[in-house]
Amino acid sequence: MMNNLFSIFDPSTNILNLPLNWISTFIGLMFIPYSFWFIPNRHFILWNLISNKLHNEFKTLLGSNSFKGSTFIFISLFFFVLFNNFLGLFPYIFTSTSHLNISLSISLTLWLSFMIYGWINNTQHMFIHMIPQGTPTILMPFMVLIETISNIIRPGTLAVRLTANMIAGHLLLTLLSNTGTNMSNYFLIILIFVQILLLILESAVAVIQAYVITILSTLYSSEVN
């Protein structure tokens, strides 16, 4: 039962030994037609509104020392994760963000780039950041150890948070759908209503998780400046 339950997350579509499930990672680009960038319409206005809101928020978090245009990296990350989270709610579309292959690749790449940039360009600041202000001298070695460990596990926590939240909702939807075949018509209607509510909740989780991983990445980036 557990093997069949978790098999919904297996990339199983192969043609000529190519795992085509991962192509769904980039299927969000198909929702952005060429004319979208040049002809003002309601979709363009909504996209522009969300982008401006995110840009202003990320710019505040990054501070005045950030590079010009650095917020667009995190805006792109937000929309990339958001598209993949939403597409996973549709039937027969592979949920790439429910795999550590994708989430860990994103978080580890960002974390490594932040660390390399910080230790090369702001070495003194990185050392100062390991010891909070006002720490007693006797506790300084322990604080350095704690800060180092908490820094190292950051990419893992980012990846696991995204993956676990996406898996949990999909598993619950799958469990409910498997029990529907043995129910009467009355309970089946209730089950459908519960699944619709759960699907709405999963849509909110898709947005929240995309926002969370982007905000945390922005905060990690601001610490090295």
XYZ file of N, CA and C in Angstrom:
675
model
N 0.837 -1.212 0.000
C 0.000 0.000 0.000
C 0.864 1.251 0.000
N 1.898 1.283 0.833
C 2.747 2.469 0.898
C 3.528 2.637 -0.399
N 3.918 1.488 -1.017
C 4.636 1.574 -2.270
C 3.749 2.162 -3.358
N 2.470 1.703 -3.420
C 1.536 2.225 -4.405
C 1.195 3.679 -4.118
N 1.120 4.030 -2.851
C 0.757 5.390 -2.472
C 1.819 6.386 -2.914
N 3.074 6.075 -2.656
C 4.151 6.991 -3.008
C 4.576 6.868 -4.470
N 4.012 5.902 -5.186
C 4.367 5.752 -6.594
C 3.829 6.890 -7.445
N 2.893 7.699 -6.909
C 2.376 8.834 -7.668
C 3.442 9.900 -7.858
N 4.529 9.828 -7.081
C 5.611 10.803 -7.202
C 6.777 10.276 -8.034
N 6.636 9.061 -8.580
C 7.724 8.482 -9.359
C 7.695 9.013 -10.787
N 8.840 9.464 -11.299
C 8.907 9.849 -12.712
C 8.941 8.602 -13.585
N 7.791 8.196 -14.131
C 7.685 6.889 -14.771
C 7.481 6.959 -16.279
N 7.295 8.141 -16.847
C 7.082 8.260 -18.285
C 8.435 8.330 -18.976
N 8.750 7.307 -19.744
C 10.040 7.249 -20.420
C 9.842 6.922 -21.894
N 10.475 7.690 -22.753
C 10.512 7.418 -24.189
C 11.979 7.464 -24.610
N 12.448 6.351 -25.169
C 13.865 6.231 -25.527
C 14.754 6.457 -24.310
N 14.279 5.947 -23.147
C 15.002 6.039 -21.880
C 15.216 7.478 -21.407
N 14.372 8.398 -21.859
C 14.441 9.788 -21.405
C 13.291 10.048 -20.444
N 13.588 10.489 -19.214
C 12.521 10.765 -18.236
C 11.767 12.048 -18.597
N 10.697 11.915 -19.364
C 9.981 13.076 -19.879
C 9.151 13.768 -18.809
N 8.986 13.150 -17.633
C 8.222 13.813 -16.573
C 8.840 15.142 -16.180
N 10.159 15.226 -16.231
C 10.830 16.445 -15.792
C 10.614 17.604 -16.753
N 10.087 17.314 -17.947
C 9.780 18.401 -18.879
C 8.682 19.293 -18.306
N 7.851 18.726 -17.443
C 6.779 19.519 -16.832
C 7.331 20.662 -15.986
N 8.605 20.579 -15.616
C 9.223 21.663 -14.856
C 9.196 22.969 -15.641
N 9.277 22.869 -16.957
C 9.339 24.068 -17.803
C 8.044 24.323 -18.558
N 6.995 23.559 -18.243
C 5.739 23.736 -18.967
C 5.068 25.061 -18.626
N 5.492 25.672 -17.502
C 4.930 26.970 -17.143
C 5.233 28.044 -18.159
N 6.324 27.879 -18.920
C 6.666 28.856 -19.958
C 5.621 28.891 -21.057
N 4.870 27.803 -21.220
C 3.846 27.760 -22.250
C 2.667 28.660 -21.918
N 2.533 29.026 -20.649
C 1.443 29.899 -20.237
C 1.794 31.376 -20.424
N 2.971 31.642 -20.947
C 3.395 33.020 -21.187
C 3.564 33.195 -22.687
N 2.510 33.522 -23.424
C 2.619 33.664 -24.884
C 3.516 34.828 -25.266
N 3.993 34.801 -26.507
C 4.921 35.820 -26.979
C 4.289 37.204 -26.941
N 3.004 37.284 -27.297
C 2.332 38.580 -27.311
C 2.103 39.133 -25.915
N 2.258 38.262 -24.913
C 2.016 38.681 -23.524
C 2.953 39.806 -23.109
N 4.178 39.800 -23.620
C 5.186 40.761 -23.184
C 5.017 42.126 -23.836
N 4.244 42.188 -24.912
C 4.183 43.429 -25.691
C 2.779 44.050 -25.738
N 1.734 43.239 -25.604
C 0.369 43.750 -25.704
C -0.214 43.839 -24.296
N -0.489 45.040 -23.799
C -1.070 45.175 -22.450
C -2.450 44.529 -22.385
N -2.665 43.673 -21.442
C -3.960 43.049 -21.196
C -4.079 42.794 -19.712
N -5.159 42.162 -19.285
C -5.378 41.963 -17.850
C -4.358 41.029 -17.241
N -3.882 40.052 -18.024
C -2.848 39.151 -17.513
C -1.529 39.897 -17.320
N -1.220 40.755 -18.265
C 0.002 41.561 -18.151
C -0.076 42.487 -16.941
N -1.250 43.110 -16.740
C -1.428 44.025 -15.608
C -1.276 43.276 -14.285
N -1.875 42.069 -14.192
C -1.763 41.275 -12.964
C -0.324 40.848 -12.726
N 0.340 40.373 -13.781
C 1.749 39.952 -13.665
C 2.622 41.124 -13.222
N 2.376 42.288 -13.825
C 3.161 43.474 -13.504
C 2.917 43.926 -12.070
N 1.668 43.827 -11.612
C 1.335 44.216 -10.245
C 2.042 43.325 -9.228
N 1.989 42.007 -9.451
C 2.642 41.065 -8.534
C 4.153 41.267 -8.550
N 4.716 41.460 -9.736
C 6.162 41.650 -9.844
C 6.624 42.914 -9.122
N 5.855 43.988 -9.252
C 6.213 45.240 -8.583
C 6.126 45.107 -7.071
N 5.093 44.403 -6.589
C 4.957 44.187 -5.142
C 6.136 43.390 -4.605
N 6.488 42.318 -5.313
C 7.620 41.496 -4.886
C 8.930 42.269 -4.974
N 9.074 43.063 -6.029
C 10.300 43.848 -6.203
C 10.502 44.820 -5.043
N 9.442 45.511 -4.654
C 9.552 46.480 -3.551
C 9.863 45.783 -2.231
N 9.250 44.618 -2.019
C 9.492 43.900 -0.763
C 10.903 43.331 -0.708
N 11.357 42.730 -1.803
C 12.696 42.158 -1.830
C 13.761 43.247 -1.760
N 13.481 44.384 -2.368
C 14.438 45.490 -2.323
C 14.617 45.994 -0.906
N 13.533 46.010 -0.128
C 13.616 46.413 1.277
C 14.431 45.414 2.095
N 14.218 44.130 1.821
C 14.938 43.093 2.567
C 16.419 43.068 2.218
N 16.741 43.273 0.941
C 18.137 43.222 0.519
C 18.933 44.437 0.952
N 18.253 45.559 1.134
C 18.944 46.760 1.586
C 19.550 47.538 0.436
N 20.194 48.625 0.806
C 20.771 49.536 -0.201
C 22.063 49.018 -0.806
N 22.689 48.015 -0.179
C 23.967 47.501 -0.685
C 23.805 46.442 -1.766
N 22.569 46.091 -2.091
C 22.336 45.040 -3.083
C 22.617 45.558 -4.487
N 22.926 44.630 -5.383
C 23.192 44.992 -6.767
C 21.897 45.355 -7.474
N 22.021 46.226 -8.472
C 20.860 46.623 -9.248
C 20.337 45.425 -10.049
N 19.058 45.163 -9.920
C 18.454 44.037 -10.621
C 18.516 42.725 -9.882
N 19.080 42.702 -8.676
C 19.189 41.439 -7.929
C 17.836 40.904 -7.496
N 16.843 41.794 -7.370
C 15.515 41.329 -6.957
C 14.867 40.449 -8.019
N 15.249 40.623 -9.284
C 14.626 39.847 -10.357
C 15.008 38.374 -10.281
N 16.139 38.073 -9.651
C 16.504 36.672 -9.440
C 15.473 35.999 -8.546
N 15.074 36.669 -7.497
C 14.127 36.085 -6.545
C 12.696 36.147 -7.067
N 12.384 37.150 -7.878
C 11.064 37.180 -8.519
C 10.925 36.004 -9.486
N 11.986 35.724 -10.242
C 11.979 34.576 -11.155
C 11.852 33.268 -10.381
N 12.554 33.184 -9.244
C 12.457 31.989 -8.400
C 11.040 31.799 -7.895
N 10.390 32.873 -7.480
C 9.015 32.796 -6.980
C 8.071 32.253 -8.050
N 8.130 32.800 -9.253
C 7.226 32.360 -10.304
C 7.549 30.946 -10.773
N 8.824 30.579 -10.766
C 9.204 29.219 -11.163
C 8.618 28.182 -10.204
N 8.802 28.404 -8.912
C 8.272 27.471 -7.908
C 6.747 27.507 -7.914
N 6.167 28.693 -8.077
C 4.714 28.820 -8.080
C 4.086 28.049 -9.233
N 4.649 28.183 -10.432
C 4.124 27.471 -11.595
C 4.175 25.964 -11.371
N 5.285 25.473 -10.869
C 5.435 24.023 -10.678
C 4.540 23.499 -9.567
N 4.348 24.295 -8.513
C 3.438 23.883 -7.449
C 1.999 23.784 -7.958
N 1.591 24.764 -8.751
C 0.228 24.775 -9.273
C -0.001 23.674 -10.293
N 0.970 23.466 -11.170
C 0.808 22.442 -12.201
C 0.686 21.051 -11.601
N 1.311 20.837 -10.443
C 1.208 19.543 -9.784
C -0.181 19.227 -9.281
N -1.069 20.229 -9.202
C -2.446 20.003 -8.763
C -3.336 19.495 -9.883
N -2.867 19.582 -11.120
C -3.648 19.096 -12.254
C -3.416 17.599 -12.446
N -4.428 16.876 -12.898
C -4.269 15.425 -13.102
C -3.232 15.115 -14.172
N -2.460 14.073 -13.915
C -1.487 13.521 -14.864
C -0.348 14.483 -15.198
N -0.109 15.458 -14.334
C 1.042 16.342 -14.501
C 2.000 16.092 -13.353
N 3.229 15.819 -13.670
C 4.252 15.459 -12.685
C 4.598 16.663 -11.809
N 4.636 16.445 -10.496
C 4.957 17.505 -9.546
C 6.453 17.501 -9.265
N 7.187 18.352 -9.955
C 8.641 18.333 -9.822
C 9.105 18.871 -8.480
N 8.353 19.819 -7.895
C 8.772 20.401 -6.616
C 8.543 19.453 -5.443
N 7.911 18.313 -5.674
C 7.771 17.319 -4.608
C 8.976 16.401 -4.531
N 10.005 16.663 -5.323
C 11.226 15.867 -5.332
C 12.395 16.719 -4.870
N 13.258 16.114 -4.088
C 14.463 16.814 -3.629
C 15.417 17.114 -4.772
N 15.265 16.405 -5.899
C 16.127 16.697 -7.049
C 16.007 18.153 -7.472
N 14.797 18.673 -7.438
C 14.557 20.049 -7.858
C 14.752 21.017 -6.703
N 14.067 20.759 -5.580
C 14.101 21.703 -4.460
C 15.506 21.842 -3.870
N 16.232 20.716 -3.750
C 17.588 20.786 -3.206
C 18.548 21.427 -4.201
N 18.331 21.211 -5.486
C 19.185 21.852 -6.492
C 19.036 23.370 -6.430
N 17.806 23.836 -6.255
C 17.566 25.281 -6.174
C 18.197 25.864 -4.912
N 17.863 25.263 -3.763
C 18.320 25.824 -2.489
C 19.829 25.712 -2.329
N 20.412 24.584 -2.745
C 21.856 24.397 -2.591
C 22.638 25.340 -3.506
N 22.146 25.546 -4.717
C 22.819 26.465 -5.642
C 22.804 27.893 -5.103
N 21.652 28.332 -4.621
C 21.557 29.685 -4.081
C 22.433 29.844 -2.845
N 22.382 28.857 -1.956
C 23.150 28.937 -0.706
C 24.648 28.971 -0.983
N 25.114 28.130 -1.893
C 26.544 28.112 -2.231
C 26.988 29.439 -2.848
N 26.157 29.992 -3.712
C 26.518 31.273 -4.326
C 26.580 32.385 -3.290
N 25.647 32.367 -2.318
C 25.669 33.371 -1.255
C 26.915 33.226 -0.398
N 27.249 31.980 -0.035
C 28.391 31.741 0.833
C 29.714 32.103 0.147
N 29.846 31.698 -1.102
C 31.089 32.005 -1.827
C 31.260 33.508 -1.971
N 30.183 34.193 -2.325
C 30.263 35.648 -2.477
C 30.568 36.319 -1.133
N 29.905 35.878 -0.071
C 30.100 36.498 1.240
C 31.496 36.303 1.785
N 32.031 35.080 1.695
C 33.345 34.809 2.261
C 34.473 35.424 1.445
N 34.244 35.655 0.154
C 35.280 36.278 -0.672
C 35.270 37.790 -0.542
N 34.090 38.376 -0.554
C 33.984 39.839 -0.595
C 33.753 40.472 0.776
N 33.131 39.749 1.695
C 32.817 40.314 3.015
C 33.250 39.337 4.107
N 34.515 38.993 4.097
C 35.017 37.978 5.031
C 34.844 38.416 6.478
N 35.201 39.638 6.790
C 35.095 40.123 8.167
C 33.641 40.143 8.635
N 32.759 40.553 7.745
C 31.334 40.571 8.093
C 30.813 39.169 8.369
N 31.276 38.188 7.615
C 30.827 36.806 7.807
C 31.310 36.266 9.147
N 32.537 36.612 9.552
C 33.025 36.189 10.862
C 32.247 36.866 11.984
N 31.963 38.163 11.812
C 31.205 38.892 12.838
C 29.805 38.312 12.993
N 29.225 37.880 11.883
C 27.859 37.360 11.907
C 27.753 36.070 12.721
N 28.873 35.366 12.919
C 28.838 34.106 13.669
C 28.664 34.320 15.162
N 28.988 35.506 15.650
C 28.889 35.783 17.083
C 27.946 36.973 17.274
N 26.730 36.736 17.784
C 25.795 37.841 18.010
C 26.360 38.862 18.992
N 25.954 40.080 18.831
C 26.446 41.146 19.697
C 25.997 40.920 21.142
N 26.923 41.116 22.064
C 26.618 40.940 23.480
C 26.806 39.530 23.998
N 27.374 38.631 23.181
C 27.588 37.252 23.608
C 28.731 37.193 24.621
N 28.546 36.539 25.774
C 29.643 36.396 26.748
C 30.828 35.653 26.135
N 32.022 35.991 26.612
C 33.243 35.410 26.039
C 33.267 33.897 26.162
N 32.773 33.391 27.275
C 32.828 31.943 27.512
C 31.913 31.176 26.554
N 30.888 31.858 26.035
C 29.944 31.192 25.138
C 30.275 31.365 23.663
N 31.293 32.151 23.368
C 31.612 32.431 21.959
C 31.942 31.186 21.144
N 32.762 30.238 21.653
C 33.026 29.030 20.849
C 31.757 28.239 20.543
N 30.843 28.164 21.522
C 29.603 27.425 21.296
C 28.711 28.152 20.288
N 28.686 29.471 20.345
C 27.875 30.238 19.402
C 28.396 30.090 17.975
N 29.736 30.060 17.826
C 30.311 29.848 16.498
C 29.908 28.483 15.952
N 29.946 27.463 16.821
C 29.562 26.118 16.408
C 28.081 26.064 16.030
N 27.237 26.681 16.853
C 25.795 26.669 16.588
C 25.462 27.414 15.299
N 26.063 28.589 15.117
C 25.802 29.383 13.913
C 26.300 28.666 12.661
N 27.450 27.967 12.793
C 27.983 27.231 11.645
C 27.049 26.096 11.241
N 26.563 25.346 12.240
C 25.655 24.233 11.947
C 24.343 24.739 11.353
N 23.798 25.800 11.940
C 22.533 26.338 11.434
C 22.680 26.884 10.017
N 23.876 27.385 9.703
C 24.126 27.886 8.355
C 24.256 26.753 7.350
N 24.894 25.667 7.764
C 25.115 24.545 6.855
C 23.803 23.841 6.504
N 22.882 23.733 7.462
C 21.645 22.994 7.215
C 20.582 23.835 6.513
N 20.880 25.089 6.213
C 19.878 25.951 5.574
C 19.369 25.421 4.236
N 20.242 25.010 3.306
C 19.705 24.486 2.037
C 18.847 23.246 2.223
N 19.220 22.407 3.199
C 18.424 21.217 3.470
C 17.051 21.548 4.008
N 16.975 22.505 4.919
C 15.674 22.880 5.486
C 14.787 23.546 4.437
N 15.385 24.359 3.566
C 14.603 24.966 2.485
C 14.015 23.897 1.574
N 14.845 22.922 1.188
C 14.395 21.885 0.264
C 13.356 20.972 0.897
N 13.614 20.540 2.126
C 12.698 19.614 2.796
C 11.360 20.292 3.092
N 11.394 21.571 3.447
C 10.146 22.292 3.724
C 9.238 22.308 2.497
N 9.814 22.651 1.353
C 9.029 22.706 0.117
C 8.543 21.321 -0.290
N 9.443 20.356 -0.266
C 9.086 19.003 -0.687
C 8.038 18.378 0.218
N 8.206 18.508 1.535
C 7.281 17.892 2.487
C 5.886 18.491 2.370
N 5.792 19.791 2.209
C 4.475 20.424 2.097
C 3.764 20.032 0.814
N 4.509 19.886 -0.275
C 3.873 19.478 -1.528
C 3.466 18.000 -1.484
N 4.282 17.165 -0.856
C 3.953 15.739 -0.773
C 2.741 15.508 0.125
N 2.660 16.216 1.247
C 1.599 15.974 2.233
C 0.217 16.163 1.617
N 0.020 17.249 0.909
C -1.291 17.502 0.311
C -1.649 16.490 -0.761
N -0.664 16.125 -1.593
C -0.932 15.158 -2.653
C -1.263 13.774 -2.079
N -0.569 13.393 -1.010
C -0.861 12.101 -0.374
C -2.268 12.079 0.202
N -2.678 13.179 0.820
C -4.017 13.237 1.403
C -5.089 13.163 0.322
N -4.875 13.864 -0.786
C -5.825 13.782 -1.900
C -5.896 12.369 -2.475
N -4.744 11.717 -2.565
C -4.707 10.351 -3.090
C -5.414 9.373 -2.155
N -5.193 9.520 -0.849
C -5.851 8.633 0.120
C -7.371 8.786 0.071
N -7.831 10.026 -0.037
C -9.283 10.264 -0.095
C -9.878 9.704 -1.385
N -9.172 9.863 -2.488
C -9.704 9.362 -3.759
C -9.730 7.836 -3.791
N -8.792 7.176 -3.116
C -8.772 5.712 -3.086
C -9.916 5.137 -2.270
N -10.384 5.877 -1.271
C -11.484 5.384 -0.432
C -12.852 5.656 -1.050
N -12.921 6.462 -2.108
C -14.213 6.824 -2.692
C -14.915 5.682 -3.384
N -14.180 4.670 -3.850
C -14.801 3.563 -4.580
C -15.653 2.667 -3.687
N -15.421 2.691 -2.381
C -16.152 1.814 -1.459
C -17.249 2.550 -0.699
N -17.579 3.751 -1.100
C -18.565 4.552 -0.378
C -19.895 4.589 -1.115
N -20.946 4.867 -0.357
C -22.260 5.058 -0.955
C -22.331 6.427 -1.629
N -23.407 6.669 -2.351
C -23.545 7.925 -3.084
C -23.562 9.124 -2.148
N -24.185 8.975 -0.977
C -24.262 10.095 -0.032
C -22.875 10.490 0.462
N -22.103 9.502 0.898
C -20.762 9.801 1.396
C -19.819 10.204 0.265
N -20.118 9.749 -0.948
C -19.289 10.123 -2.087
C -19.418 11.617 -2.393
N -20.636 12.153 -2.245
C -20.848 13.589 -2.447
C -20.084 14.387 -1.394
N -20.125 13.906 -0.153
C -19.376 14.574 0.918
C -17.880 14.517 0.637
N -17.423 13.359 0.159
C -16.002 13.202 -0.147
C -15.560 14.161 -1.248
N -16.394 14.324 -2.272
C -16.066 15.253 -3.358
C -15.985 16.678 -2.830
N -16.921 17.034 -1.948
C -16.907 18.375 -1.354
C -15.644 18.585 -0.522
N -15.228 17.575 0.239
C -14.016 17.667 1.055
C -12.788 17.800 0.160
N -12.773 17.068 -0.939
C -11.628 17.151 -1.852
C -11.536 18.520 -2.524
N -12.688 19.114 -2.817
C -12.663 20.467 -3.399
C -12.082 21.459 -2.401
N -12.495 21.347 -1.133
C -11.936 22.221 -0.100
C -10.446 21.986 0.078
N -10.056 20.719 0.033
C -8.635 20.397 0.177
C -7.833 20.905 -1.014
N -8.436 20.880 -2.193
C -7.757 21.391 -3.380
C -7.563 22.908 -3.283
N -8.556 23.590 -2.724
C -8.409 25.036 -2.500
C -7.290 25.297 -1.494
N -7.248 24.475 -0.441
C -6.175 24.614 0.550
C -4.813 24.359 -0.076
N -4.719 23.361 -0.951
C -3.451 23.064 -1.614
C -3.029 24.188 -2.549
N -4.002 24.867 -3.147
C -3.673 26.024 -3.990
C -3.051 27.133 -3.156
N -3.605 27.328 -1.953
C -3.023 28.329 -1.048
C -1.633 27.902 -0.595
N -1.453 26.612 -0.324
C -0.138 26.104 0.085
C 0.879 26.299 -1.035
N 0.458 26.129 -2.289
C 1.364 26.320 -3.424
C 1.891 27.748 -3.471
N 1.020 28.711 -3.208
C 1.449 30.112 -3.210
C 2.328 30.404 -2.000
N 1.910 29.915 -0.838
C 2.640 30.200 0.400
C 4.045 29.614 0.358
N 4.176 28.384 -0.124
C 5.488 27.751 -0.152
C 6.423 28.424 -1.150
N 5.875 28.880 -2.278
C 6.698 29.632 -3.226
C 7.169 30.938 -2.600
N 6.288 31.570 -1.849
C 6.646 32.835 -1.191
C 7.662 32.603 -0.076
N 7.492 31.532 0.690
C 8.379 31.249 1.823
C 9.804 30.967 1.345
N 9.954 30.100 0.350
C 11.304 29.765 -0.107
C 11.982 30.982 -0.736
N 11.183 31.862 -1.359
C 11.766 33.073 -1.949
C 12.170 34.075 -0.880
N 11.325 34.272 0.125
C 11.635 35.218 1.203
C 12.862 34.764 1.981
N 12.923 33.471 2.312
C 14.074 32.970 3.065
C 15.362 33.082 2.244
N 15.280 32.817 0.956
C 16.458 32.981 0.104
C 16.902 34.441 0.059
N 15.931 35.349 0.041
C 16.253 36.782 0.043
C 16.927 37.181 1.359
N 16.421 36.656 2.473
C 17.024 36.967 3.770
C 18.441 36.406 3.866
N 18.656 35.205 3.356
C 20.004 34.628 3.369
C 20.947 35.460 2.514
N 20.439 35.995 1.409
C 21.266 36.836 0.552
C 21.604 38.159 1.233
N 20.668 38.715 1.992
C 20.916 40.001 2.653
C 21.946 39.882 3.772
N 22.118 38.671 4.303
C 23.068 38.485 5.401
C 24.523 38.554 4.936
N 24.778 38.323 3.668
C 26.162 38.319 3.177
C 26.566 39.676 2.620
N 25.658 40.653 2.605
C 25.975 41.996 2.098
C 26.394 42.915 3.231
